[in-house]
Short mmCIF file of C-alpha atoms and ligand atoms in Angstrom, two decimals:
data_model
loop_
_atom_site.label_atom_id
_atom_site.label_comp_id
_atom_site.label_asym_id
_atom_site.label_seq_id
_atom_site.Cartn_x
_atom_site.Cartn_y
_atom_site.Cartn_z
CA UNK A 164 90.89 112.24 111.39
CA UNK A 165 93.58 110.79 113.63
CA UNK A 166 97.02 112.36 113.86
CA UNK A 167 100.27 110.61 114.64
CA UNK A 168 103.84 111.81 115.08
CA UNK A 169 106.92 109.65 114.61
CA UNK A 170 109.86 109.78 117.00
CA UNK A 171 113.08 108.13 115.80
CA UNK A 172 115.72 107.47 118.46
CA UNK A 173 119.23 108.24 117.26
CA UNK A 174 121.06 109.71 120.24
CA UNK A 175 122.99 106.62 121.34
CA UNK A 176 126.73 106.38 120.90
CA UNK A 177 126.61 102.92 119.39
CA UNK A 178 129.46 101.73 121.61
CA UNK A 179 129.23 98.15 120.31
CA UNK A 180 129.91 99.39 116.78
CA UNK A 181 133.38 100.58 117.89
CA UNK A 182 133.54 103.42 115.42
CA UNK A 183 134.30 107.13 115.28
CA UNK A 184 131.15 107.59 113.21
CA UNK A 185 127.72 107.79 114.85
CA UNK A 186 125.99 104.39 114.57
CA UNK A 187 122.96 105.75 112.72
CA UNK A 188 125.26 107.27 110.07
CA UNK A 189 127.02 103.98 109.33
CA UNK A 190 126.39 103.15 105.68
CA UNK A 191 124.25 100.18 104.71
CA UNK A 192 124.15 99.51 100.96
CA UNK A 193 125.77 102.94 100.62
CA UNK A 194 123.11 104.83 102.62
CA UNK A 195 123.21 105.81 106.34
CA UNK A 196 121.16 103.54 108.63
CA UNK A 197 118.96 106.47 109.67
CA UNK A 198 118.19 107.32 106.04
CA UNK A 199 116.70 103.85 105.57
CA UNK A 200 114.49 104.34 108.65
CA UNK A 201 113.41 107.84 107.59
CA UNK A 202 112.53 106.59 104.12
CA UNK A 203 110.22 103.95 105.64
CA UNK A 204 108.67 106.52 108.00
CA UNK A 205 108.11 109.12 105.29
CA UNK A 206 106.42 106.66 102.96
CA UNK A 207 103.90 105.32 105.55
CA UNK A 208 101.07 107.31 103.91
CA UNK A 209 101.65 105.37 100.67
CA UNK A 210 101.54 101.94 102.36
CA UNK A 211 98.79 99.84 100.80
CA UNK A 212 97.56 98.52 104.17
CA UNK A 213 96.65 102.07 105.19
CA UNK A 214 95.33 103.19 101.85
CA UNK A 215 92.93 100.24 101.65
CA UNK A 216 91.63 100.81 105.21
CA UNK A 217 89.06 103.42 106.20
CA UNK A 218 91.53 105.13 108.57
CA UNK A 219 92.12 108.75 107.85
CA UNK A 220 95.52 109.85 109.12
CA UNK A 221 97.61 112.97 109.25
CA UNK A 222 101.24 113.26 110.27
CA UNK A 223 104.17 115.61 110.75
CA UNK A 224 107.84 115.60 109.84
CA UNK A 225 109.62 112.85 111.80
CA UNK A 226 111.20 113.93 115.07
CA UNK A 227 114.72 112.58 115.47
CA UNK A 228 116.14 112.40 118.99
CA UNK A 229 119.84 113.26 118.74
CA UNK A 230 122.71 113.33 121.22
CA UNK A 231 125.99 111.81 120.09
CA UNK A 232 127.27 113.39 116.88
CA UNK A 233 124.11 115.48 116.78
CA UNK A 234 125.67 118.12 114.50
CA UNK A 235 126.71 115.50 111.96
CA UNK A 236 123.19 114.03 111.94
CA UNK A 237 121.56 117.47 111.61
CA UNK A 238 123.91 118.40 108.79
CA UNK A 239 123.00 115.20 106.96
CA UNK A 240 119.21 115.40 107.28
CA UNK A 241 118.68 119.17 107.76
CA UNK A 242 115.11 120.41 107.29
CA UNK A 243 113.78 116.97 106.51
CA UNK A 244 113.23 116.29 110.22
CA UNK A 245 112.52 118.04 113.49
CA UNK A 246 115.14 117.46 116.19
CA UNK A 247 114.95 116.85 119.92
CA UNK A 248 118.07 116.77 122.12
CA UNK A 249 118.86 114.12 124.64
CA UNK A 250 121.79 115.65 126.45
CA UNK A 251 122.69 112.53 128.44
CA UNK A 252 122.09 109.09 126.99
CA UNK A 253 120.12 107.51 129.80
CA UNK A 254 118.28 104.90 127.80
CA UNK A 255 115.50 104.55 125.24
CA UNK A 256 112.73 105.59 127.68
CA UNK A 257 114.64 108.74 128.59
CA UNK A 258 115.20 109.41 124.86
CA UNK A 259 111.47 109.35 124.05
CA UNK A 260 110.80 111.72 126.95
CA UNK A 261 113.37 114.10 125.43
CA UNK A 262 111.03 114.50 122.44
CA UNK A 263 108.11 115.61 124.61
CA UNK A 264 108.41 119.38 124.16
CA UNK A 265 108.83 119.07 120.37
CA UNK A 266 105.77 116.78 120.16
CA UNK A 267 103.66 119.06 122.35
CA UNK A 268 104.31 122.01 120.04
CA UNK A 269 102.93 120.20 116.98
CA UNK A 270 99.69 121.43 115.49
CA UNK A 271 97.44 119.55 115.33
CA UNK A 272 98.54 117.62 118.40
CA UNK A 273 99.03 113.93 117.60
CA UNK A 274 96.94 111.31 119.44
CA UNK A 275 99.46 108.59 118.65
CA UNK A 276 103.25 108.53 118.92
CA UNK A 277 104.99 106.02 116.67
CA UNK A 278 108.46 105.27 118.03
CA UNK A 279 111.18 103.50 116.10
CA UNK A 280 114.92 103.16 116.49
CA UNK A 281 117.45 104.63 114.10
CA UNK A 282 119.35 101.32 114.07
CA UNK A 283 116.65 99.11 112.48
CA UNK A 284 117.19 99.99 108.82
CA UNK A 285 115.30 97.13 107.18
CA UNK A 286 111.85 98.13 108.41
CA UNK A 287 109.35 98.91 105.66
CA UNK A 288 106.58 101.47 105.46
CA UNK A 289 104.16 98.52 105.27
CA UNK A 290 105.15 97.10 108.64
CA UNK A 291 105.00 100.53 110.29
CA UNK A 292 101.55 101.07 108.76
CA UNK A 293 100.40 97.69 110.10
CA UNK A 294 101.44 98.64 113.65
CA UNK A 295 99.61 101.99 113.34
CA UNK A 296 96.54 100.32 111.91
CA UNK A 297 96.38 97.71 114.67
CA UNK A 298 96.91 100.37 117.34
CA UNK A 299 94.07 102.56 116.12
CA UNK A 300 91.58 99.78 115.44
CA UNK A 301 92.29 98.12 118.83
CA UNK A 302 92.15 101.48 120.66
CA UNK A 303 95.29 100.29 122.40
CA UNK A 304 97.51 102.19 124.81
CA UNK A 305 100.60 100.45 123.43
CA UNK A 306 100.99 98.40 120.25
CA UNK A 307 104.36 97.00 119.34
CA UNK A 308 106.00 94.78 116.77
CA UNK A 309 107.41 91.37 117.63
CA UNK A 310 109.39 88.82 115.64
CA UNK A 311 110.81 85.33 116.13
CA UNK A 312 114.57 85.04 116.63
CA UNK A 313 117.15 82.39 117.48
CA UNK A 314 117.61 81.76 121.24
CA UNK A 315 121.04 83.47 121.29
CA UNK A 316 119.78 86.81 119.91
CA UNK A 317 120.27 90.10 121.81
CA UNK A 318 116.68 91.32 121.44
CA UNK A 319 114.38 91.93 124.42
CA UNK A 320 112.20 88.87 125.16
CA UNK A 321 108.39 89.05 125.18
CA UNK A 322 106.90 87.50 128.30
CA UNK A 323 103.24 86.47 128.01
CA UNK A 324 100.83 85.03 130.60
CA UNK A 325 99.03 81.72 130.26
CA UNK A 326 96.29 83.41 128.24
CA UNK A 327 98.84 84.75 125.77
CA UNK A 328 98.52 88.35 127.00
CA UNK A 329 101.74 90.37 127.06
CA UNK A 330 103.07 90.92 130.57
CA UNK A 331 106.44 92.54 129.99
CA UNK A 332 109.52 92.84 127.84
CA UNK A 333 112.66 91.58 129.53
CA UNK A 334 116.00 92.79 128.22
CA UNK A 335 118.55 90.02 127.71
CA UNK A 336 120.84 91.48 130.37
CA UNK A 337 118.12 91.00 132.95
CA UNK A 338 116.53 87.81 131.59
CA UNK A 339 116.58 84.52 133.50
CA UNK A 340 117.90 81.44 131.70
CA UNK A 341 114.31 80.35 131.14
CA UNK A 342 113.34 83.75 129.68
CA UNK A 343 116.34 83.69 127.36
CA UNK A 344 114.79 80.64 125.71
CA UNK A 345 111.78 82.72 124.61
CA UNK A 346 111.89 83.09 120.84
CA UNK A 347 109.40 85.96 120.53
CA UNK A 348 111.38 89.20 120.68
CA UNK A 349 110.91 92.97 120.63
CA UNK A 350 111.56 94.62 117.25
CA UNK A 351 111.67 98.14 118.70
CA UNK A 352 108.67 99.63 116.87
CA UNK A 353 105.85 100.93 119.04
CA UNK A 354 102.72 103.05 118.97
CA UNK A 355 101.76 104.83 122.18
CA UNK A 356 98.67 106.80 123.15
CA UNK A 357 100.09 110.28 123.75
CA UNK A 358 97.60 111.00 126.55
CA UNK A 359 99.16 108.19 128.59
CA UNK A 360 102.79 108.25 127.44
CA UNK A 361 104.48 111.19 129.19
CA UNK A 362 103.22 110.43 132.68
CA UNK A 363 104.14 106.77 132.28
CA UNK A 364 107.64 107.67 131.06
CA UNK A 365 108.18 109.88 134.11
CA UNK A 366 107.24 106.94 136.30
CA UNK A 367 109.81 104.61 134.68
CA UNK A 368 112.18 103.03 137.18
CA UNK A 369 115.91 103.52 136.63
CA UNK A 370 117.34 100.06 136.15
CA UNK A 371 120.61 98.88 137.76
CA UNK A 372 122.65 99.88 134.70
CA UNK A 373 121.46 103.46 135.24
CA UNK A 374 119.13 103.54 132.21
CA UNK A 375 115.43 104.12 131.71
CA UNK A 376 114.22 101.38 129.37
CA UNK A 377 111.32 102.22 127.05
CA UNK A 378 110.48 98.53 127.15
CA UNK A 379 109.55 98.77 130.84
CA UNK A 380 106.42 100.69 129.76
CA UNK A 381 104.87 97.40 128.64
CA UNK A 382 104.74 95.99 132.20
CA UNK A 383 103.43 99.33 133.52
CA UNK A 384 100.60 99.44 130.96
CA UNK A 385 99.74 95.76 131.48
CA UNK A 386 99.60 96.18 135.27
CA UNK A 387 97.35 99.22 134.87
CA UNK A 388 94.95 97.09 132.81
CA UNK A 389 95.49 99.00 129.54
CA UNK A 390 95.17 97.35 126.15
CA UNK A 391 98.61 96.22 124.97
CA UNK A 392 98.46 94.87 121.41
CA UNK A 393 101.17 93.24 119.32
CA UNK A 394 101.78 92.81 115.61
CA UNK A 395 103.93 89.99 114.27
CA UNK A 396 106.71 90.94 111.86
CA UNK A 397 109.58 89.06 110.28
CA UNK A 398 113.09 89.23 111.67
CA UNK A 399 114.41 90.03 108.21
CA UNK A 400 112.71 93.40 108.46
CA UNK A 401 113.52 94.23 112.04
CA UNK A 402 117.14 93.32 112.57
CA UNK A 403 118.75 95.86 114.91
CA UNK A 404 122.31 96.94 114.14
CA UNK A 405 124.42 97.09 117.28
CA UNK A 406 127.73 95.80 115.91
CA UNK A 407 129.48 95.17 112.61
CA UNK A 408 128.48 91.51 112.48
CA UNK A 409 124.83 92.58 112.46
CA UNK A 410 125.69 95.30 109.93
CA UNK A 411 127.04 92.62 107.58
CA UNK A 412 123.94 90.44 108.12
CA UNK A 413 121.69 93.38 107.26
CA UNK A 414 123.83 94.19 104.24
CA UNK A 415 123.37 90.65 102.97
CA UNK A 416 119.59 90.72 103.46
CA UNK A 417 119.24 94.13 101.85
CA UNK A 418 121.57 93.25 98.98
CA UNK A 419 119.48 90.19 98.19
CA UNK A 420 116.29 92.29 98.34
CA UNK A 421 117.73 94.86 95.90
CA UNK A 422 118.99 92.16 93.52
CA UNK A 423 115.59 90.46 93.53
CA UNK A 424 113.89 93.74 92.57
CA UNK A 425 116.22 94.02 89.55
CA UNK A 426 115.73 90.37 88.61
CA UNK A 427 111.92 90.68 88.75
CA UNK A 428 112.26 93.79 86.57
CA UNK A 429 114.06 91.85 83.83
CA UNK A 430 117.78 92.07 84.66
CA UNK A 431 119.82 88.84 84.61
CA UNK A 432 122.14 88.57 87.60
CA UNK A 433 124.30 85.56 86.92
CA UNK A 434 125.67 85.20 90.45
CA UNK A 435 123.74 87.09 93.15
CA UNK A 436 126.25 85.95 95.78
CA UNK A 437 129.03 88.06 94.27
CA UNK A 438 127.01 90.96 92.90
CA UNK A 439 126.63 94.16 94.91
CA UNK A 440 124.17 96.80 93.76
CA UNK A 441 123.30 99.87 95.84
CA UNK A 442 119.75 101.08 96.30
CA UNK A 443 119.76 104.12 94.00
CA UNK A 444 120.91 102.16 90.92
CA UNK A 445 118.63 101.76 87.86
CA UNK A 446 119.16 98.99 85.28
CA UNK A 447 117.26 98.38 82.02
CA UNK A 448 115.66 95.16 80.79
CA UNK A 449 117.73 92.29 79.38
CA UNK A 450 120.98 93.65 80.74
CA UNK A 451 123.17 90.85 82.08
CA UNK A 452 125.34 91.38 85.17
CA UNK A 453 128.21 88.91 85.37
CA UNK A 454 129.84 87.78 88.66
CA UNK A 455 131.99 89.90 91.00
CA UNK A 456 130.45 93.18 89.96
CA UNK A 457 129.72 96.21 92.12
CA UNK A 458 127.38 99.00 90.99
CA UNK A 459 127.05 101.97 93.32
CA UNK A 460 125.75 105.55 93.67
CA UNK A 461 123.11 107.04 91.42
CA UNK A 462 124.18 104.88 88.47
CA UNK A 463 121.83 104.37 85.52
CA UNK A 464 122.42 101.47 83.10
CA UNK A 465 120.36 100.98 79.95
CA UNK A 466 118.95 97.87 78.25
CA UNK A 467 120.80 94.95 76.65
CA UNK A 468 124.14 95.74 78.28
CA UNK A 469 126.72 93.23 79.36
CA UNK A 470 128.35 94.29 82.62
CA UNK A 471 131.16 92.31 84.24
CA UNK A 472 132.61 90.04 85.26
CA UNK A 473 134.86 91.80 87.76
CA UNK A 474 133.56 95.31 87.15
CA UNK A 475 132.98 98.35 89.38
CA UNK A 476 130.65 101.14 88.25
CA UNK A 477 130.03 104.20 90.43
CA UNK A 478 127.90 107.30 89.82
CA UNK A 479 127.79 106.74 86.08
CA UNK A 480 125.37 106.72 83.17
CA UNK A 481 125.63 103.78 80.76
CA UNK A 482 123.45 103.71 77.63
CA UNK A 483 121.89 100.73 75.84
CA UNK A 484 123.88 97.81 74.38
CA UNK A 485 127.12 98.74 76.19
CA UNK A 486 129.75 96.19 77.19
CA UNK A 487 131.95 96.73 80.23
CA UNK A 488 134.25 93.86 81.14
CA UNK A 489 136.69 93.69 84.10
CA UNK A 490 136.85 97.46 84.31
CA UNK A 491 136.33 100.39 86.69
CA UNK A 492 133.93 103.14 85.64
CA UNK A 493 133.67 106.20 87.91
CA UNK A 494 131.54 109.33 87.36
CA UNK A 495 131.54 108.61 83.64
CA UNK A 496 129.10 108.49 80.76
CA UNK A 497 129.02 105.74 78.12
CA UNK A 498 126.64 106.33 75.23
CA UNK A 499 124.75 103.56 73.40
CA UNK A 500 126.90 100.77 72.03
CA UNK A 501 130.13 101.89 73.76
CA UNK A 502 132.37 99.13 75.02
CA UNK A 503 135.36 98.98 77.32
CA UNK A 504 137.71 96.48 78.82
CA UNK A 505 139.00 94.17 79.87
CA UNK A 506 141.07 96.06 82.45
CA UNK A 507 140.33 99.69 81.68
CA UNK A 508 139.45 102.66 83.83
CA UNK A 509 137.30 105.71 83.20
CA UNK A 510 137.54 108.40 85.86
CA UNK A 511 135.53 111.54 86.70
CA UNK A 512 134.25 113.33 83.61
CA UNK A 513 135.05 110.59 81.09
CA UNK A 514 132.48 110.47 78.31
CA UNK A 515 132.50 107.82 75.57
CA UNK A 516 130.29 108.63 72.56
CA UNK A 517 128.20 106.09 70.66
CA UNK A 518 129.97 102.86 69.69
CA UNK A 519 133.32 103.97 71.08
CA UNK A 520 135.57 100.98 71.55
CA UNK A 521 137.93 101.28 74.49
CA UNK A 522 140.08 98.22 74.87
CA UNK A 523 142.45 97.00 77.56
CA UNK A 524 144.77 98.93 79.89
CA UNK A 525 143.36 102.28 78.85
CA UNK A 526 142.52 105.18 81.17
CA UNK A 527 140.38 108.23 80.48
CA UNK A 528 139.81 111.22 82.76
CA UNK A 529 137.77 114.36 82.13
CA UNK A 530 137.72 113.69 78.40
CA UNK A 531 135.21 113.24 75.63
CA UNK A 532 135.76 110.58 72.98
CA UNK A 533 133.49 111.10 69.95
CA UNK A 534 131.34 108.40 68.42
CA UNK A 535 132.91 105.48 66.53
CA UNK A 536 136.38 106.30 67.86
CA UNK A 537 138.79 103.59 68.97
CA UNK A 538 141.28 103.50 71.80
CA UNK A 539 142.32 99.92 72.07
CA UNK A 540 145.45 99.46 74.12
CA UNK A 541 147.72 100.93 76.83
CA UNK A 542 146.81 104.57 76.54
CA UNK A 543 145.87 107.59 78.66
CA UNK A 544 143.62 110.51 77.80
CA UNK A 545 143.34 113.31 80.36
CA UNK A 546 141.55 116.63 79.74
CA UNK A 547 141.06 115.83 76.06
CA UNK A 548 138.33 116.42 73.51
CA UNK A 549 138.42 113.83 70.77
CA UNK A 550 136.25 113.93 67.65
CA UNK A 551 134.49 111.13 65.77
CA UNK A 552 136.12 108.22 63.92
CA UNK A 553 139.47 108.90 65.58
CA UNK A 554 141.99 106.13 66.17
CA UNK A 555 144.10 106.36 69.32
CA UNK A 556 146.79 103.73 68.84
CA UNK A 557 148.64 101.73 71.47
CA UNK A 558 150.79 103.70 73.89
CA UNK A 559 149.25 107.13 73.22
CA UNK A 560 149.52 109.51 76.15
CA UNK A 561 148.23 113.02 76.69
CA UNK A 562 150.80 114.83 78.75
CA UNK A 563 148.22 117.11 80.33
CA UNK A 564 149.99 118.28 83.50
CA UNK A 565 153.02 120.56 83.50
CA UNK A 566 153.58 120.18 87.22
CA UNK A 567 151.39 123.15 88.05
CA UNK A 568 148.39 123.25 85.75
CA UNK A 569 146.29 120.93 83.61
CA UNK A 570 146.03 121.68 79.87
CA UNK A 571 143.64 120.43 77.18
CA UNK A 572 144.34 118.32 74.17
CA UNK A 573 142.01 118.51 71.16
CA UNK A 574 141.98 115.78 68.52
CA UNK A 575 139.66 116.51 65.64
CA UNK A 576 137.50 114.11 63.59
CA UNK A 577 139.17 111.25 61.73
CA UNK A 578 142.62 112.00 63.06
CA UNK A 579 144.96 109.04 63.47
CA UNK A 580 147.28 109.06 66.47
CA UNK A 581 150.12 106.61 65.82
CA UNK A 582 151.59 104.20 68.36
CA UNK A 583 153.50 105.70 71.25
CA UNK A 584 152.54 109.29 70.47
CA UNK A 585 152.93 111.74 73.33
CA UNK A 586 150.75 114.83 73.06
CA UNK A 587 152.18 117.71 75.11
CA UNK A 588 149.13 119.82 76.04
CA UNK A 589 147.89 122.37 75.25
CA UNK A 590 147.86 121.04 71.70
CA UNK A 591 145.43 120.44 68.82
CA UNK A 592 145.67 117.72 66.20
CA UNK A 593 143.62 118.84 63.19
CA UNK A 594 140.97 116.90 61.29
CA UNK A 595 142.33 113.92 59.38
CA UNK A 596 145.90 114.54 60.59
CA UNK A 597 148.33 111.68 61.34
CA UNK A 598 151.11 111.35 63.88
CA UNK A 599 153.84 108.82 63.20
CA UNK A 600 154.83 106.13 65.68
CA UNK A 601 156.89 107.48 68.55
CA UNK A 602 156.17 111.18 67.85
CA UNK A 603 156.24 113.74 70.60
CA UNK A 604 153.75 116.41 69.53
CA UNK A 605 154.60 119.78 71.08
CA UNK A 606 152.80 122.17 68.71
CA UNK A 607 149.47 122.14 66.89
CA UNK A 608 149.18 119.82 63.89
CA UNK A 609 147.35 121.23 60.86
CA UNK A 610 144.40 119.30 59.39
CA UNK A 611 145.54 116.49 57.05
CA UNK A 612 149.19 116.90 58.01
CA UNK A 613 151.47 113.92 58.72
CA UNK A 614 153.92 114.70 61.52
CA UNK A 615 156.76 112.47 62.80
CA UNK A 616 159.69 112.57 65.19
CA UNK A 617 160.77 114.16 68.45
CA UNK A 618 159.66 116.88 68.55
CA UNK A 619 157.16 116.08 65.80
CA UNK A 620 157.72 117.93 62.48
CA UNK A 621 155.64 118.06 59.33
CA UNK A 622 156.66 115.26 56.97
CA UNK A 623 154.06 116.10 54.33
CA UNK A 624 150.42 116.95 53.76
CA UNK A 625 148.09 114.00 53.19
CA UNK A 626 145.48 113.37 50.57
CA UNK A 627 142.67 110.94 51.25
CA UNK A 628 144.40 108.12 49.29
CA UNK A 629 147.59 108.63 51.38
CA UNK A 630 145.61 108.43 54.53
CA UNK A 631 144.24 105.01 53.60
CA UNK A 632 147.67 103.56 52.80
CA UNK A 633 149.32 105.19 55.80
CA UNK A 634 146.69 103.68 57.99
CA UNK A 635 147.46 100.20 56.61
CA UNK A 636 151.19 100.57 57.18
CA UNK A 637 150.79 101.95 60.64
CA UNK A 638 148.99 100.32 63.52
CA UNK A 639 145.78 98.95 62.12
CA UNK A 640 142.56 99.16 64.02
CA UNK A 641 141.64 95.74 65.32
C1 UD1 B 271 116.56 97.81 122.02
C2 UD1 B 271 115.41 97.32 122.93
C3 UD1 B 271 115.26 95.83 122.75
C4 UD1 B 271 114.96 95.51 121.31
C5 UD1 B 271 116.03 96.10 120.38
C6 UD1 B 271 115.55 96.02 118.95
C7 UD1 B 271 115.38 98.82 124.86
C8 UD1 B 271 115.72 98.98 126.29
N1 UD1 B 271 115.71 97.65 124.31
O1 UD1 B 271 117.77 97.23 122.48
O2 UD1 B 271 114.17 95.35 123.56
O3 UD1 B 271 114.88 94.11 121.13
O4 UD1 B 271 116.26 97.49 120.67
O5 UD1 B 271 116.54 96.44 118.05
O6 UD1 B 271 114.80 99.72 124.27
N2 UD1 B 271 119.10 105.51 121.98
C9 UD1 B 271 118.93 106.84 122.27
N3 UD1 B 271 119.23 107.26 123.54
C10 UD1 B 271 119.64 106.42 124.50
C11 UD1 B 271 119.78 105.05 124.19
C12 UD1 B 271 119.50 104.62 122.92
O7 UD1 B 271 118.55 107.66 121.42
O8 UD1 B 271 119.86 106.89 125.63
C13 UD1 B 271 118.81 105.07 120.60
C14 UD1 B 271 120.02 104.47 119.90
O9 UD1 B 271 120.71 105.48 119.17
C15 UD1 B 271 119.40 103.41 119.00
C16 UD1 B 271 118.09 103.05 119.67
O10 UD1 B 271 117.84 104.05 120.64
O11 UD1 B 271 119.13 103.93 117.71
C17 UD1 B 271 118.12 101.68 120.35
O12 UD1 B 271 119.17 101.65 121.30
P1 UD1 B 271 120.12 100.37 121.44
O13 UD1 B 271 121.15 100.69 122.46
O14 UD1 B 271 120.57 99.94 120.13
O15 UD1 B 271 119.10 99.32 122.05
P2 UD1 B 271 119.22 97.72 121.96
O16 UD1 B 271 120.20 97.25 122.97
O17 UD1 B 271 119.43 97.31 120.58
MG1 MG B 272 119.95 98.37 118.88
#
C-alpha cells in the first residue's frame, strides 16, 4: 500500500488578476477556481486509470497552502481540507515547504506528495491519476505533467538534453530567446518523493526576483542523477489562470465541455456559442435549449422542455414539457406543462402548478399559482396563493406592501380576476368569485360573489350560468 498526500498552492495574491477577491476564489462557470481543483483531487481514487492498475493507494484530505485572503478561503472550504500557512509569499517552492509540518503529522505518513496549483481549474482526476501512476511505476523522485503551448505562452519551458532527458524548467522571465521558442511547457502538477523533497526545498536558491521557484527542483534532481519522469497532458486541461483573459479562455473551454456532456446525454443545444450552462445544472432528454440562454446554479430541468431563446434560469426546478421563452426565472418552481413568456419574470419563491400559462410582461414573486390557471398579460403577483383554474386578467396587481410590511393575497379555485383589478392585501377572493374590470378590492370577496368598483362592492351573487356569460363579456382567456 502506497500513501500520497496532495498539496494545493493557493497562497498567492494573484496580482495579475487585478481584483479584490483572492485569485483562487474567482468564479469559473459559477464555481471558485479552487473548488474545481479540489473536485479533481478528491475524485482521484475513482479515476479509471488507477482503478484498472494494480496500484493500491491511500490518501488524506487535501492540504491547501493559504496566505492571501486565507480566512475567506478557510470559510469557503472549511473541514473539507487541511490548511498550511505561508505567511510571506516567497514563491511556489517556499509555499510547498510551508506545508511540511502538516504533511509530517499525517498518519500514515505519505511516501508521495502530489502538488498542484489552485489556479489550474481544468485539470481532471484522470490526469492527476496518470501522473501518480507514472511516478510510482517509474520509482521516480519527481514526475510532472507537461503540455504543448504556443510560443508566446507564459508557462515555464521544459529544457531537455540531446537524449530527451529533462534538464530543467526555465521560467519565461529567465528564459533566453531560444528557450522561449520551446513549445513543451510546465503544467504545474508534480509528484515528489517525500523522503527527498524537504531537504531539496531547503536547498533551493532564491532567484533574483526574491522567490523560491518549485520548478528549480527539476534541475537539482536531474543534477543529482535522480529519476525525473514526465507525463504528457493537453493544454486544454492545464491552462493556468493568471489574468482575466486566461479566465475567459478557461470559461470558454469549460463551457464547451459542459455543453457537450448535455448534448451527449440527449439535450439539443441549438447554438452552443451563445448558450451558458453552469456545472451543477441537470437537464432531461429531448429538451431543446434555444440561443442566448443562461442556466445557472443548482437548476434542474425535466424532459421535452423548450427553453429560450433569450432566457435566464437560476436556482430553479422546471418539470417536464415546460416552455420558457425570453424570460427570467429565479429560485422558482415550474411544474409539468407550465409555460411562460415571452418577457416574463418569476422571482424567489414563485411556483407555477401544472399547465399554468403565464404570458408576457407578467411578474410573480413568492406566490403559488395552482394548476391550469392563466395569467396572460401585464400583471404582478406578490405573496399570493392562487387556486386552480383561476384567470388573472390583464393588468391585475396584488398590492402586497403597505410601506412597512408584506401581506398575503389568497385567490381561491375558479375565481376570475377582471382586467385592471388591484387587490389590496391582506385580502381573499373566494371560490368562483368575479371582480369587474378596474375594481380595487379592499375587503374579502365571498365565494361566487361579483364585485365591481372602487372600492369594490358586491354587485350580486353569481350562479354557474352567470359565471359563464360574465366570463364571455369580460376579458376572455386566450
Ligand atoms: C507557475 C510555474 C510555471 C508553470 C505555471 C503553470 C513556478 C515558479 N512556475 O507559474 O512553470 O508553467 O505555474 O500554471 O512554479 N503560490 C503560493 N505562494 C507563493 C506563490 C504562488 O501559494 O508564494 C500559488 C498561487 O496562489 C498559485 C500557484 O501557486 O495558485 C501558482 O503561482 P503563480 O504565481 O500563478 O505561478 P505562475 O506564474 O503561473
Ligand atoms: Mg499561475
